[in-house]
C-alpha positions as CSV (number, residue, x, y, z in Angstrom):
1,M,36.7,-25.7,-66.6
2,L,32.5,-25.9,-67.8
3,R,32.4,-27.4,-64.8
4,A,33.7,-25.1,-62.7
5,Y,32.2,-22.0,-64.0
6,L,28.8,-24.0,-63.6
7,Y,29.7,-24.6,-60.2
8,L,30.6,-20.6,-59.4
9,L,27.3,-19.9,-60.8
10,F,25.8,-21.7,-57.8
11,F,28.4,-21.0,-55.2
12,V,28.5,-16.7,-55.5
13,P,24.6,-16.2,-54.6
14,F,24.5,-19.2,-52.0
15,T,27.5,-17.1,-50.1
16,L,25.3,-14.1,-50.4
17,S,22.3,-15.8,-49.4
18,C,24.0,-17.3,-46.7
19,S,26.0,-13.7,-45.1
20,I,22.3,-12.1,-45.0
21,T,21.0,-15.1,-43.3
22,A,24.1,-14.6,-40.9
23,I,23.9,-11.3,-40.3
24,V,20.3,-11.2,-39.6
25,G,20.7,-14.1,-37.0
26,T,23.1,-11.9,-35.3
27,L,20.2,-9.9,-34.1
28,F,18.6,-12.2,-32.4
29,D,21.8,-14.2,-30.9
30,A,24.9,-11.7,-30.4
31,T,26.8,-14.7,-29.3
32,G,27.9,-15.9,-33.1
33,A,26.7,-19.2,-32.6
34,F,24.4,-19.1,-35.4
35,A,26.3,-16.9,-37.3
36,H,29.5,-20.2,-37.2
37,K,26.2,-22.6,-38.0
38,C,25.9,-21.1,-41.0
39,S,29.7,-20.8,-42.2
40,R,29.4,-25.1,-41.4
41,F,25.7,-25.0,-43.8
42,W,27.6,-23.2,-46.1
43,S,30.5,-25.0,-46.4
44,R,28.5,-28.7,-46.4
45,W,26.6,-27.5,-49.1
46,G,29.7,-25.8,-51.0
47,L,31.8,-29.3,-50.7
48,S,28.8,-31.5,-51.4
49,L,27.6,-29.9,-54.8
50,A,31.7,-29.8,-55.7
51,G,31.5,-33.5,-55.6
52,I,34.1,-33.2,-52.5
53,K,34.8,-35.3,-49.8
54,I,36.3,-34.9,-46.5
55,E,38.1,-37.4,-44.4
56,V,39.3,-36.4,-40.7
57,E,41.9,-38.6,-38.8
58,G,43.5,-37.8,-35.0
59,L,40.2,-36.1,-33.5
60,K,41.2,-38.1,-30.2
61,N,44.1,-35.0,-30.4
62,V,41.6,-32.1,-30.2
63,P,40.9,-31.0,-26.6
64,G,37.2,-30.5,-25.4
65,E,37.4,-27.9,-23.8
66,G,39.9,-24.6,-23.6
67,P,41.1,-22.0,-25.7
68,L,43.4,-23.6,-29.2
69,I,45.0,-22.8,-32.3
70,F,45.2,-24.7,-34.7
71,M,48.1,-24.4,-37.4
72,G,48.4,-26.3,-40.6
73,N,49.6,-26.2,-44.1
74,H,47.6,-24.4,-46.9
75,Q,46.6,-26.2,-50.1
76,G,43.3,-25.0,-51.9
77,N,40.4,-22.9,-51.6
78,F,38.7,-25.4,-50.1
79,D,40.6,-25.6,-47.3
80,I,38.4,-23.6,-45.8
81,L,35.5,-24.8,-46.5
82,A,37.2,-28.7,-45.2
83,L,38.2,-26.9,-41.7
84,S,34.8,-25.7,-40.5
85,L,33.2,-29.5,-40.9
86,A,36.5,-31.1,-39.5
87,I,37.1,-28.7,-36.4
88,P,34.6,-30.3,-33.6
89,R,34.7,-27.3,-32.1
90,R,33.2,-23.7,-32.9
91,F,36.3,-21.6,-33.2
92,S,37.4,-18.2,-35.4
93,W,39.4,-17.3,-38.7
94,I,42.1,-15.1,-37.8
95,A,42.1,-12.9,-41.4
96,K,43.4,-10.2,-43.7
97,K,41.4,-7.2,-42.6
98,E,40.4,-6.9,-46.3
99,L,38.6,-9.7,-46.6
100,F,35.9,-8.1,-43.9
101,A,35.7,-5.1,-46.4
102,I,33.5,-7.7,-48.5
103,P,30.0,-6.7,-48.9
104,L,27.8,-8.7,-46.6
105,F,30.4,-11.8,-46.3
106,G,32.6,-9.2,-44.4
107,E,29.9,-8.0,-42.1
108,A,29.1,-11.9,-41.6
109,M,32.5,-12.7,-40.8
110,R,33.1,-10.1,-38.3
111,R,29.6,-10.7,-36.4
112,A,30.7,-14.7,-36.5
113,G,34.0,-13.4,-34.5
114,Y,36.3,-13.5,-36.6
115,I,39.4,-11.5,-36.2
116,P,40.6,-9.2,-38.8
117,L,44.5,-9.0,-39.3
118,D,45.9,-5.5,-40.2
119,R,49.4,-6.1,-42.2
120,S,49.5,-2.8,-43.8
121,D,52.2,-1.4,-41.1
122,G,54.5,-2.7,-38.1
123,R,52.2,-0.9,-35.6
124,R,48.7,-2.1,-36.5
125,A,50.0,-5.5,-37.1
126,L,50.9,-5.6,-33.6
127,K,48.0,-3.9,-32.2
128,S,45.9,-6.7,-34.1
129,M,48.0,-9.3,-32.6
130,N,47.1,-8.0,-29.1
131,A,44.0,-8.0,-29.7
132,A,43.6,-11.3,-30.7
133,A,45.0,-12.4,-28.3
134,D,43.2,-11.4,-25.5
135,R,40.8,-12.9,-27.6
136,I,41.9,-16.5,-27.1
137,R,43.1,-15.4,-23.6
138,N,39.0,-15.1,-23.1
139,G,38.2,-18.2,-23.8
140,S,37.8,-18.1,-28.3
141,S,40.0,-20.6,-30.7
142,V,41.4,-20.0,-34.1
143,V,42.9,-20.9,-37.1
144,V,45.8,-19.5,-38.7
145,F,47.7,-20.8,-41.8
146,P,51.4,-20.2,-40.9
147,E,52.7,-19.9,-44.5
148,G,50.4,-17.2,-44.7
149,T,49.2,-18.1,-48.6
150,R,48.2,-21.8,-50.5
151,T,51.5,-23.3,-51.5
152,K,52.4,-24.0,-55.1
153,D,53.3,-27.1,-55.2
154,G,52.3,-29.0,-52.4
155,N,55.6,-28.4,-50.0
156,L,55.7,-26.1,-47.2
157,L,56.1,-22.5,-47.2
158,P,58.6,-20.8,-45.0
159,F,56.1,-19.9,-42.0
160,K,55.9,-16.4,-40.6
161,R,56.2,-16.0,-37.2
162,G,53.5,-13.8,-36.9
163,G,51.1,-16.6,-35.7
164,F,53.5,-17.9,-33.0
165,L,53.9,-15.6,-31.8
166,L,50.1,-14.7,-31.3
167,A,51.0,-18.1,-29.7
168,A,53.4,-17.2,-27.3
169,K,50.9,-13.7,-26.1
170,A,47.9,-16.6,-25.3
171,G,49.4,-18.8,-23.6
172,V,47.4,-21.8,-25.4
173,P,48.3,-24.7,-27.0
174,I,48.5,-25.4,-31.0
175,I,47.5,-28.2,-32.6
176,P,48.8,-29.0,-35.9
177,F,47.4,-29.6,-38.6
178,T,47.6,-31.4,-42.5
179,I,45.3,-31.2,-45.6
180,N,45.9,-33.7,-48.4
181,G,44.2,-33.5,-51.9
182,S,43.0,-30.4,-51.8
183,M,45.7,-29.1,-54.7
184,K,44.6,-31.3,-57.0
185,I,40.8,-31.3,-56.4
186,N,41.3,-26.8,-57.2
187,P,44.9,-26.4,-58.4
188,R,46.4,-23.0,-57.4
189,N,45.4,-20.0,-60.1
190,R,43.6,-22.0,-62.2
191,I,40.2,-22.4,-62.3
192,E,39.5,-26.0,-63.0
193,L,37.2,-28.1,-60.4
194,Y,37.8,-31.8,-59.9
195,P,35.8,-34.3,-57.8
196,G,37.8,-35.9,-54.9
197,T,38.7,-36.6,-50.9
198,L,40.1,-33.9,-49.2
199,R,41.7,-35.1,-46.3
200,I,42.6,-33.7,-42.9
201,S,45.0,-35.4,-39.8
202,F,45.5,-33.6,-36.4
203,A,48.2,-34.2,-34.6
204,R,49.1,-34.0,-30.7
205,P,48.9,-30.5,-29.1
206,V,51.8,-28.6,-29.0
207,A,52.4,-26.8,-25.6
208,T,53.6,-22.7,-26.3
209,A,56.9,-21.3,-25.8
210,T,57.8,-18.0,-23.9
211,G,58.7,-15.2,-25.4
212,Q,62.3,-15.5,-26.2
213,D,63.7,-16.1,-29.7
214,K,65.2,-19.3,-29.2
215,D,62.2,-21.0,-27.9
216,Q,60.0,-19.4,-30.8
217,V,62.2,-20.6,-33.9
218,Q,62.2,-24.6,-31.5
219,L,58.5,-23.8,-31.6
220,M,58.2,-23.1,-35.1
221,E,60.1,-26.3,-35.8
222,Q,58.0,-29.0,-33.8
223,V,55.0,-27.0,-35.6
224,R,56.2,-27.9,-39.0
225,L,57.9,-31.3,-38.6
226,A,54.4,-32.1,-37.4
227,I,52.4,-30.8,-40.1
228,A,54.9,-32.4,-42.4
229,A,55.1,-35.4,-40.9
230,G,51.4,-35.7,-42.3
231,L,51.9,-34.5,-46.1
232,E,51.7,-37.6,-48.2
């Protein structure tokens, strides 16, 4: 537990410093590319100082061009940092709008091109989804955790339909990914932090379905099977 507290003493001010750097950088680079580089720098040092190594498999399954939606399981807090380094392309996070209200950190997310999702009611959620689909069609790749939250025991939680509706609206392929080892490093809702290896594997692209309900169910099942196949 002492290790975790010592880590937080570094990580919190380090996060604020990287956020400020990203915000200032966008004054000279409005594309968000510099902010994304700051995110990768933040992730690399955040993992290194926590004693976490990452192993990545299946990069050949990630197309080099065109927008994509990455979907995978969510095991722990360090998934975010690991994916920032593992995904070989620039991408945007789709995150709940509350995160964008965090001073400095939220502004850095906004300037990096990350997409807020308002889930307060159906109408606002649909508006957020349409805006995200437009961004993807215009060339942005995004990451979605279809479970919506971290797992408690390592098993996949039921998938929410939002990410799959987004995929259908945007009409781009889904790249399933599987994360292993994250729960052992930092168990959910606990302060413990243990050194270890976090493994991420990418599966083959899955073509998106039409807007028909039966096609959405099939798409969800196909992606779920691809993610589950990589679980250890």
